Amino acid sequence: IHVLVVDEASGSWDGWKDAFASTQRRFAAEFVRSRAQAVEAMRRAARDGRHFDTIFLDLPSASGAQTLRAARELVKLDPEADVVLCTD
């Protein structure tokens, strides 16, 4: 399962990695800190003939509306990807 994690708090990345490692499924995870980096990662994957099955998008309380716009933008880039909004 190819996933993209968009979380500006890189300190949270170890928690994501532990969660993916604790399942019986194999995850190939990429981590980015911003919407712009997520868009670039998705474009790069498309150029390489890959696709993200799921995008985990952190929803910081201060920028909820911006995060929802980012989710819409990512869905436009790949309508088949599932976008999961997450918060602490």
PDB file of C-alpha atoms in Angstrom:
ATOM      1  CA  ILE A   1       0.000   0.000   0.000  1.00  0.00           C
ATOM      2  CA  HIS A   2       1.572   3.268  -1.127  1.00  0.00           C
ATOM      3  CA  VAL A   3       0.755   6.101   1.284  1.00  0.00           C
ATOM      4  CA  LEU A   4       1.618   9.764   1.567  1.00  0.00           C
ATOM      5  CA  VAL A   5       1.706  11.362   5.016  1.00  0.00           C
ATOM      6  CA  VAL A   6       1.407  15.162   5.080  1.00  0.00           C
ATOM      7  CA  ASP A   7       2.330  16.311   8.584  1.00  0.00           C
ATOM      8  CA  GLU A   8       4.312  19.447   9.350  1.00  0.00           C
ATOM      9  CA  ALA A   9       5.333  18.020  12.734  1.00  0.00           C
ATOM     10  CA  SER A  10       8.122  15.679  11.675  1.00  0.00           C
ATOM     11  CA  GLY A  11       8.297  14.526  15.302  1.00  0.00           C
ATOM     12  CA  SER A  12       5.046  12.660  14.624  1.00  0.00           C
ATOM     13  CA  TRP A  13       6.559  10.670  11.779  1.00  0.00           C
ATOM     14  CA  ASP A  14       7.943   7.963  14.073  1.00  0.00           C
ATOM     15  CA  GLY A  15       4.421   7.334  15.342  1.00  0.00           C
ATOM     16  CA  TRP A  16       3.187   6.919  11.782  1.00  0.00           C
ATOM     17  CA  LYS A  17       6.063   4.551  10.992  1.00  0.00           C
ATOM     18  CA  ASP A  18       5.301   2.468  14.091  1.00  0.00           C
ATOM     19  CA  ALA A  19       1.619   2.285  13.135  1.00  0.00           C
ATOM     20  CA  PHE A  20       2.430   1.105   9.616  1.00  0.00           C
ATOM     21  CA  ALA A  21       4.964  -1.456  10.914  1.00  0.00           C
ATOM     22  CA  SER A  22       2.471  -2.916  13.391  1.00  0.00           C
ATOM     23  CA  THR A  23       0.124  -4.223  10.691  1.00  0.00           C
ATOM     24  CA  GLN A  24       0.348  -7.337   8.589  1.00  0.00           C
ATOM     25  CA  ARG A  25       0.139  -5.288   5.402  1.00  0.00           C
ATOM     26  CA  ARG A  26       3.179  -3.791   3.751  1.00  0.00           C
ATOM     27  CA  PHE A  27       3.243  -0.022   3.526  1.00  0.00           C
ATOM     28  CA  ALA A  28       5.496   2.122   1.365  1.00  0.00           C
ATOM     29  CA  ALA A  29       5.207   5.495   3.051  1.00  0.00           C
ATOM     30  CA  GLU A  30       6.453   8.896   1.957  1.00  0.00           C
ATOM     31  CA  PHE A  31       6.476  11.806   4.388  1.00  0.00           C
ATOM     32  CA  VAL A  32       6.219  15.507   3.559  1.00  0.00           C
ATOM     33  CA  ARG A  33       5.679  18.620   5.665  1.00  0.00           C
ATOM     34  CA  SER A  34       3.459  20.791   3.474  1.00  0.00           C
ATOM     35  CA  ARG A  35       0.725  20.884   0.867  1.00  0.00           C
ATOM     36  CA  ALA A  36       3.231  22.105  -1.735  1.00  0.00           C
ATOM     37  CA  GLN A  37       5.504  19.152  -0.996  1.00  0.00           C
ATOM     38  CA  ALA A  38       2.499  16.811  -1.195  1.00  0.00           C
ATOM     39  CA  VAL A  39       1.550  18.150  -4.614  1.00  0.00           C
ATOM     40  CA  GLU A  40       5.120  17.684  -5.819  1.00  0.00           C
ATOM     41  CA  ALA A  41       5.257  14.132  -4.417  1.00  0.00           C
ATOM     42  CA  MET A  42       2.015  13.279  -6.211  1.00  0.00           C
ATOM     43  CA  ARG A  43       3.217  14.751  -9.490  1.00  0.00           C
ATOM     44  CA  ARG A  44       6.522  12.898  -9.182  1.00  0.00           C
ATOM     45  CA  ALA A  45       4.702   9.626  -8.466  1.00  0.00           C
ATOM     46  CA  ALA A  46       2.465  10.140 -11.510  1.00  0.00           C
ATOM     47  CA  ARG A  47       5.510  10.801 -13.716  1.00  0.00           C
ATOM     48  CA  ASP A  48       7.028   7.558 -12.423  1.00  0.00           C
ATOM     49  CA  GLY A  49       3.830   5.631 -13.124  1.00  0.00           C
ATOM     50  CA  ARG A  50       2.993   5.283  -9.422  1.00  0.00           C
ATOM     51  CA  HIS A  51      -0.004   6.348  -7.416  1.00  0.00           C
ATOM     52  CA  PHE A  52      -0.748   6.881  -3.733  1.00  0.00           C
ATOM     53  CA  ASP A  53      -3.477   4.607  -2.421  1.00  0.00           C
ATOM     54  CA  THR A  54      -4.054   6.758   0.656  1.00  0.00           C
ATOM     55  CA  ILE A  55      -3.050  10.257   1.709  1.00  0.00           C
ATOM     56  CA  PHE A  56      -3.021  11.039   5.425  1.00  0.00           C
ATOM     57  CA  LEU A  57      -3.396  14.798   5.825  1.00  0.00           C
ATOM     58  CA  ASP A  58      -2.802  16.365   9.231  1.00  0.00           C
ATOM     59  CA  LEU A  59      -5.509  18.838  10.196  1.00  0.00           C
ATOM     60  CA  PRO A  60      -3.923  21.484  12.440  1.00  0.00           C
ATOM     61  CA  SER A  61      -6.617  23.315  14.381  1.00  0.00           C
ATOM     62  CA  ALA A  62      -5.350  26.723  13.286  1.00  0.00           C
ATOM     63  CA  SER A  63      -5.681  26.073   9.566  1.00  0.00           C
ATOM     64  CA  GLY A  64      -8.665  23.787   9.093  1.00  0.00           C
ATOM     65  CA  ALA A  65     -10.017  25.637   6.051  1.00  0.00           C
ATOM     66  CA  GLN A  66      -6.600  25.580   4.362  1.00  0.00           C
ATOM     67  CA  THR A  67      -6.314  21.860   5.036  1.00  0.00           C
ATOM     68  CA  LEU A  68      -9.707  21.219   3.449  1.00  0.00           C
ATOM     69  CA  ARG A  69      -8.618  23.183   0.371  1.00  0.00           C
ATOM     70  CA  ALA A  70      -5.452  21.098   0.271  1.00  0.00           C
ATOM     71  CA  ALA A  71      -7.525  17.901   0.435  1.00  0.00           C
ATOM     72  CA  ARG A  72      -9.615  19.065  -2.535  1.00  0.00           C
ATOM     73  CA  GLU A  73      -6.472  19.921  -4.489  1.00  0.00           C
ATOM     74  CA  LEU A  74      -4.931  16.507  -3.817  1.00  0.00           C
ATOM     75  CA  VAL A  75      -8.130  14.731  -4.857  1.00  0.00           C
ATOM     76  CA  LYS A  76      -8.099  16.658  -8.133  1.00  0.00           C
ATOM     77  CA  LEU A  77      -4.558  15.407  -8.770  1.00  0.00           C
ATOM     78  CA  ASP A  78      -5.548  11.792  -8.098  1.00  0.00           C
ATOM     79  CA  PRO A  79      -9.278  11.103  -7.755  1.00  0.00           C
ATOM     80  CA  GLU A  80      -8.595   7.437  -6.943  1.00  0.00           C
ATOM     81  CA  ALA A  81      -6.554   8.197  -3.804  1.00  0.00           C
ATOM     82  CA  ASP A  82      -8.326   8.089  -0.467  1.00  0.00           C
ATOM     83  CA  VAL A  83      -7.690  11.204   1.625  1.00  0.00           C
ATOM     84  CA  VAL A  84      -7.860  10.772   5.385  1.00  0.00           C
ATOM     85  CA  LEU A  85      -7.931  13.914   7.532  1.00  0.00           C
ATOM     86  CA  CYS A  86      -6.156  13.433  10.858  1.00  0.00           C
ATOM     87  CA  THR A  87      -5.717  15.497  13.995  1.00  0.00           C
ATOM     88  CA  ASP A  88      -3.944  15.123  17.318  1.00  0.00           C
TER      89      ASP A  88
END
